[in-house]
Amino acid sequence: MSARKLTCAFITLTVVLLCQSVRSKLQVGFYRNLCNLAETIVKEEVRKGISRDEGVAAGLVRLHFHDCFARGCDASVLIDSTPGNSAEQDSPANDPSLRGFAVIDRAKARLEAICKGVVSCADIVAFAARDSIMIAGGFGYEVPAGRRDGRISLVNETFTNLPPPTLNVDQLTQAFAKKGFTQEEMITLTGAHTIGRSHCTSFSERLYNFNGTTSQDPSLDSTYVTQLKQRCPQGSKNPNLVVPMTTDCPSFRDAGYYKNVLANRGLFTSDQTLMTNAATAIPVNQNARNPNLWRSKFAAAMLKMSQLDVLTGDAGEIRSNCRVINS
């Protein structure tokens, strides 16, 4: 065997062993003998939440993303601020746009009633994101569990870990690479913008104050700009103004996000920037043409994300209340 082949074989083996090491800490069916109704109860509460407000599906997926990208998948995003500490929830990236907390609270309360101190908040968030994807038309996937809850939540950590919607394609690629994702996985995960909504404040500069020479972003479809301006008036101080992330019916079944980007209707700079680079434009086209392929890749990427920097074994704790660390 040549030296090059030996090197490639070694690298492949190393990657496989690392992946197996992470997975060995988490197990599919972790609660089967500990609290066998855990995943069923979470799914029930997710269904109830989405029946009250279909936007909760997108909220729970985003909640999982924001949890995992800041300090790992440890439910630190659920911890409330205290007089002595500003938690992740206080970040402009999370407040007031992050939602789904009530669904997690209800699931946790039911689980504590039958399996006190067993099911972690971090696992509930991971289960809820998976269930939301399935209900919204995406492919399901088995979620390995056994995560523990973190005891620290710092607002400052969101500033360096959560990619803002203003990033260009190179910055976005670098932000995801820091978390171990390839560029294609980054493109796959941004497809979560197929569902959900955005506050006007997250993209209004593209409509009214793009740069020193142009008031609106020339990469945006002009008809779409007119529609957005009607929903987001210039100078509005209303923090509750929102628009759908995509112009089509929001569902993971049709990968509408990528179709919007191809039509120059990517809502965020970080969405439309995918068309500025040939390497990223190709997967956008592929995902738009083949929604089933994207749904399969999305499930795999979400599974990978759900294992970012998890706490297992004796690390962390199992919170009795997801919003407060145990005393």
C-alpha angles and dihedrals in degrees: 000000000000122000090246092054091047090052092049091047091050092049092048092049091048092052091048092049092048092050091048090049092055093044092048089064091055125047135199106237091021092153096043093107097022103050109348095187094056099105093037092055093047091050091049092053092046090053091049092049093050092047088057093044121003089202089071089080091065090040094057093047090051091045089058092048093050091046095051097043093054111059094334132280096317103120090250088138089067096058114107121230119254132203087265100042138042106213131204091271090069093062117112085234089063108026120103098352103060114093143164096079093123092057091053091047093052093047091048093049092053092047093048089053093059104022107027115201095358112096116061124223088231091060091047090055091049092048092046093052091051092048092048091053091051094048090049091054103270130127118273124233137188112260114212109218140196099104118152126215122254124233098212131073120170126180092211092063091064092062093064100032108041113073110230120225091248098070122120121226096269093049091046092050091050093048092054093041089060087062093048100261126136121229091256091051088051090054090047094052094047085063085080083086086077086091132034137041141267134220113243091239090069094066109010092111088067088061104041113008109027099146143323095286104030127049096200132036107263091209090068120092107254095226090051090050090055091051092048093049090055090054095039110038117201113262095014113155094195106120092193099065109120139172131196115267091231132031094225129070104296109244135129088227095081105031088229092171093071092046088054092050090051088052091052090252099120103140099211129049085239089058101048092041089074088078094056094074126056092216092058097035092062096061090044089058092045093050092048091052096043113036092172091057090050093048090053092049091045093055090051093048092048090050090052092047092051089065098053112135094330124184114230140164111017095345118112120348145263104257117219089205115032092214097055132047115238115267 
